[in-house]
GROMACS .gro file of C-alpha atoms in nm:
model
  222
    1MET     CA    1   4.995   1.022  -9.116
    2THR     CA    2   4.739   0.980  -8.890
    3GLU     CA    3   4.418   0.850  -9.099
    4ILE     CA    4   4.118   1.081  -9.112
    5ASP     CA    5   3.724   0.903  -9.198
    6TRP     CA    6   3.679   1.091  -9.495
    7LEU     CA    7   3.995   1.005  -9.705
    8THR     CA    8   3.857   0.606  -9.706
    9ALA     CA    9   3.575   0.804  -9.986
   10LEU     CA   10   3.852   0.925 -10.211
   11PRO     CA   11   3.992   0.738 -10.449
   12THR     CA   12   4.374   0.606 -10.391
   13SER     CA   13   4.534   0.836 -10.638
   14ALA     CA   14   4.396   1.151 -10.496
   15ARG     CA   15   4.453   1.059 -10.134
   16ASP     CA   16   4.790   0.937 -10.238
   17GLN     CA   17   4.883   1.335 -10.366
   18LEU     CA   18   4.656   1.490 -10.094
   19ARG     CA   19   4.910   1.285  -9.798
   20ALA     CA   20   5.244   1.342  -9.992
   21THR     CA   21   5.124   1.754 -10.070
   22ALA     CA   22   5.048   1.814  -9.693
   23ARG     CA   23   5.327   1.906  -9.457
   24VAL     CA   24   5.260   1.823  -9.078
   25ALA     CA   25   5.244   2.099  -8.797
   26HIS     CA   26   5.202   2.057  -8.449
   27LEU     CA   27   5.070   2.365  -8.227
   28THR     CA   28   5.017   2.455  -7.871
   29ALA     CA   29   4.701   2.573  -7.706
   30ASP     CA   30   4.581   2.915  -7.842
   31GLU     CA   31   4.794   2.910  -8.107
   32SER     CA   32   4.609   3.069  -8.421
   33LEU     CA   33   4.621   2.898  -8.817
   34PHE     CA   34   4.474   3.221  -8.965
   35HIS     CA   35   4.296   3.551  -8.856
   36GLU     CA   36   3.993   3.691  -8.997
   37GLY     CA   37   4.072   3.967  -9.268
   38ASP     CA   38   4.385   3.756  -9.348
   39ARG     CA   39   4.462   3.664  -9.681
   40PRO     CA   40   4.426   3.281  -9.725
   41THR     CA   41   4.761   3.088  -9.790
   42ALA     CA   42   4.685   2.742  -9.696
   43VAL     CA   43   4.442   2.466  -9.586
   44TYR     CA   44   4.473   2.343  -9.275
   45ILE     CA   45   4.303   1.979  -9.209
   46VAL     CA   46   4.231   1.920  -8.837
   47VAL     CA   47   4.446   1.502  -8.751
   48ALA     CA   48   4.413   1.574  -8.382
   49GLY     CA   49   4.318   1.831  -8.076
   50GLN     CA   50   4.078   2.095  -8.133
   51VAL     CA   51   4.034   2.397  -8.283
   52LYS     CA   52   3.760   2.701  -8.281
   53ARG     CA   53   3.635   2.898  -8.511
   54VAL     CA   54   3.578   3.293  -8.380
   55LYS     CA   55   3.400   3.588  -8.544
   56HIS     CA   56   3.510   3.892  -8.424
   57SER     CA   57   3.217   4.173  -8.392
   58ASP     CA   58   3.186   4.573  -8.459
   59VAL     CA   59   3.184   4.631  -8.094
   60GLY     CA   60   3.557   4.389  -8.005
   61LYS     CA   61   3.316   4.096  -7.862
   62ASP     CA   62   3.381   3.728  -7.972
   63ILE     CA   63   3.201   3.471  -8.104
   64ILE     CA   64   3.296   3.097  -8.099
   65LEU     CA   65   3.117   2.947  -8.435
   66GLU     CA   66   3.178   2.543  -8.356
   67VAL     CA   67   3.465   2.371  -8.229
   68VAL     CA   68   3.583   2.108  -8.472
   69GLY     CA   69   3.850   1.818  -8.408
   70PRO     CA   70   4.007   1.578  -8.630
   71GLY     CA   71   3.879   1.561  -8.987
   72ALA     CA   72   3.775   1.898  -9.028
   73MET     CA   73   3.886   2.141  -9.301
   74LEU     CA   74   3.976   2.512  -9.222
   75GLY     CA   75   4.034   2.764  -9.497
   76GLU     CA   76   3.931   2.596  -9.808
   77MET     CA   77   3.603   2.841  -9.863
   78ALA     CA   78   3.893   3.119  -9.853
   79VAL     CA   79   4.152   2.971 -10.058
   80LEU     CA   80   3.892   2.830 -10.330
   81ALA     CA   81   3.715   3.175 -10.360
   82ARG     CA   82   4.082   3.379 -10.333
   83GLN     CA   83   3.922   3.577 -10.052
   84PRO     CA   84   3.978   3.674  -9.720
   85HIS     CA   85   3.933   3.458  -9.385
   86ASP     CA   86   3.574   3.546  -9.290
   87THR     CA   87   3.647   3.410  -8.915
   88SER     CA   88   3.971   3.304  -8.691
   89ALA     CA   89   4.075   2.982  -8.602
   90GLN     CA   90   4.261   2.905  -8.298
   91THR     CA   91   4.366   2.619  -8.118
   92LEU     CA   92   4.210   2.498  -7.781
   93ASP     CA   93   4.422   2.202  -7.697
   94GLU     CA   94   4.709   2.008  -7.900
   95VAL     CA   95   4.639   2.057  -8.253
   96THR     CA   96   4.845   1.800  -8.505
   97VAL     CA   97   4.730   1.970  -8.881
   98TRP     CA   98   4.791   1.896  -9.220
   99ARG     CA   99   4.891   2.217  -9.412
  100VAL     CA  100   4.796   2.204  -9.776
  101GLU     CA  101   4.982   2.515  -9.962
  102ALA     CA  102   4.667   2.706 -10.116
  103ASP     CA  103   4.821   2.650 -10.520
  104ASP     CA  104   4.862   2.274 -10.451
  105TRP     CA  105   4.478   2.260 -10.267
  106ARG     CA  106   4.334   2.430 -10.621
  107ARG     CA  107   4.529   2.180 -10.843
  108LEU     CA  108   4.416   1.900 -10.617
  109VAL     CA  109   4.000   2.004 -10.639
  110ALA     CA  110   4.084   2.069 -10.967
  111ARG     CA  111   4.207   1.738 -11.064
  112TYR     CA  112   4.008   1.479 -10.826
  113PRO     CA  113   3.592   1.582 -10.827
  114ALA     CA  114   3.580   1.332 -10.518
  115LEU     CA  115   3.819   1.569 -10.315
  116GLY     CA  116   3.547   1.847 -10.452
  117GLN     CA  117   3.242   1.671 -10.327
  118VAL     CA  118   3.388   1.625 -10.013
  119VAL     CA  119   3.401   2.019 -10.041
  120ILE     CA  120   3.101   2.123 -10.080
  121ALA     CA  121   2.975   1.861  -9.797
  122ALA     CA  122   3.113   1.984  -9.595
  123LEU     CA  123   3.063   2.433  -9.656
  124SER     CA  124   2.731   2.279  -9.693
  125ARG     CA  125   2.714   2.119  -9.339
  126ARG     CA  126   2.886   2.473  -9.206
  127LEU     CA  127   2.571   2.644  -9.414
  128SER     CA  128   2.340   2.482  -9.256
  129GLU     CA  129   2.468   2.506  -8.870
  130ALA     CA  130   2.553   2.897  -8.918
  131GLN     CA  131   2.191   2.914  -9.036
  132ASP     CA  132   2.079   2.723  -8.721
  133THR     CA  133   2.276   2.908  -8.519
  134ILE     CA  134   2.211   3.264  -8.667
  135ARG     CA  135   1.781   3.140  -8.605
  136GLY     CA  136   1.880   3.043  -8.212
  137LEU     CA  137   2.024   3.383  -8.149
  138THR     CA  138   1.743   3.548  -8.247
  139VAL     CA  139   1.455   3.342  -8.160
  140ASP     CA  140   1.553   3.086  -7.917
  141ARG     CA  141   1.556   3.171  -7.546
  142VAL     CA  142   1.901   3.151  -7.328
  143GLU     CA  143   1.869   2.779  -7.134
  144ARG     CA  144   1.794   2.650  -7.503
  145ARG     CA  145   2.079   2.775  -7.691
  146ILE     CA  146   2.314   2.642  -7.306
  147ALA     CA  147   2.190   2.318  -7.372
  148ARG     CA  148   2.214   2.284  -7.773
  149THR     CA  149   2.533   2.427  -7.748
  150LEU     CA  150   2.650   2.186  -7.491
  151LEU     CA  151   2.503   1.867  -7.650
  152LYS     CA  152   2.654   1.955  -7.975
  153LEU     CA  153   2.965   1.961  -7.816
  154ALA     CA  154   2.923   1.609  -7.621
  155LYS     CA  155   2.876   1.491  -7.942
  156THR     CA  156   3.184   1.610  -8.147
  157VAL     CA  157   3.417   1.692  -7.852
  158GLY     CA  158   3.291   1.464  -7.553
  159HIS     CA  159   3.257   1.081  -7.465
  160ARG     CA  160   3.055   0.838  -7.266
  161GLU     CA  161   3.079   0.727  -6.940
  162GLY     CA  162   2.808   0.505  -6.853
  163ARG     CA  163   2.486   0.788  -6.816
  164THR     CA  164   2.716   1.075  -6.855
  165PHE     CA  165   2.909   1.271  -7.104
  166VAL     CA  166   3.242   1.418  -7.000
  167LEU     CA  167   3.367   1.723  -7.256
  168ASP     CA  168   3.711   1.618  -7.352
  169LEU     CA  169   3.791   2.002  -7.351
  170PRO     CA  170   3.787   2.223  -7.092
  171LEU     CA  171   3.587   2.526  -7.142
  172THR     CA  172   3.531   2.870  -6.942
  173ARG     CA  173   3.191   3.031  -6.847
  174GLN     CA  174   3.298   3.267  -7.104
  175ASP     CA  175   3.350   3.041  -7.350
  176ILE     CA  176   2.975   2.958  -7.389
  177ALA     CA  177   2.878   3.316  -7.270
  178GLU     CA  178   3.105   3.371  -7.653
  179MET     CA  179   2.911   3.031  -7.878
  180THR     CA  180   2.553   3.100  -7.726
  181GLY     CA  181   2.562   3.498  -7.810
  182THR     CA  182   2.516   3.582  -7.414
  183THR     CA  183   2.699   3.716  -7.070
  184VAL     CA  184   2.902   3.532  -6.868
  185GLU     CA  185   2.668   3.626  -6.579
  186THR     CA  186   2.395   3.478  -6.750
  187VAL     CA  187   2.613   3.128  -6.835
  188ILE     CA  188   2.709   3.100  -6.469
  189ARG     CA  189   2.357   3.145  -6.358
  190VAL     CA  190   2.218   2.857  -6.624
  191MET     CA  191   2.487   2.615  -6.521
  192SER     CA  192   2.447   2.740  -6.131
  193LYS     CA  193   2.064   2.595  -6.176
  194TRP     CA  194   2.125   2.306  -6.391
  195ARG     CA  195   2.438   2.194  -6.145
  196ARG     CA  196   2.176   2.205  -5.847
  197ASP     CA  197   1.888   2.022  -6.036
  198ASN     CA  198   2.168   1.714  -6.112
  199MET     CA  199   2.232   1.794  -6.391
  200VAL     CA  200   2.589   1.951  -6.498
  201ASP     CA  201   2.854   1.955  -6.299
  202THR     CA  202   3.232   2.095  -6.418
  203ILE     CA  203   3.561   1.870  -6.298
  204ASP     CA  204   3.897   2.049  -6.413
  205ASN     CA  205   3.733   2.245  -6.641
  206HIS     CA  206   3.545   1.973  -6.782
  207ILE     CA  207   3.200   2.057  -6.822
  208VAL     CA  208   3.035   1.710  -6.747
  209LEU     CA  209   2.658   1.657  -6.809
  210GLN     CA  210   2.504   1.417  -6.575
  211ASP     CA  211   2.144   1.424  -6.708
  212PRO     CA  212   2.199   1.421  -7.063
  213HIS     CA  213   1.794   1.376  -7.178
  214ARG     CA  214   1.662   1.652  -6.924
  215LEU     CA  215   1.889   1.858  -7.133
  216ILE     CA  216   1.746   1.728  -7.472
  217ALA     CA  217   1.375   1.789  -7.373
  218ILE     CA  218   1.548   2.208  -7.272
  219SER     CA  219   1.699   2.179  -7.609
  220GLU     CA  220   1.355   2.099  -7.784
  221GLU     CA  221   1.124   2.302  -7.626
  222LEU     CA  222   0.983   2.602  -7.812
   0.00000   0.00000   0.00000
């Protein structure tokens, strides 16, 4: 199995038990790990690839809450709370996950407090980011929301090439609209302006941040 950073912080016994319990699964793009409202049956740990967490609105519109990569846990809160999933999880490319059945996960967390601390840290981060997203959707102008989203993606699913950052994930304008709570037309308008200003570019559906410093300035504007 591929190494995951936070595993190194676990006691050897906990790490070995988790490895022994997990089942490796390989998925292609656009496959679902679980749907919003499903009864939780397992926890998924992303080993390779990218997965998006999606919230479905009452009017049928999807909102991408985040894109996660290797090391991310999915479904752990629903499993521990024994409540239906409050979001959906869908692969964005070829993905490898460890699947840990719900009962096994609860036993591992109860037996190894260090694993419980990893879960708490992950949930705390997710809560903080959710609060930032809610605040952004209510008070931030759309350019700032888009800039912050692109910079976050560059950090989580991007790599540096000289002075630029390339997002390793093909994203459509629809994807960006869903992540920022705006319309596709608005994203096209903003991105087109930034492209003319040599701030961003798109190559084979991969967004390139040509001038990250200007995007940071926009993201920090009040």
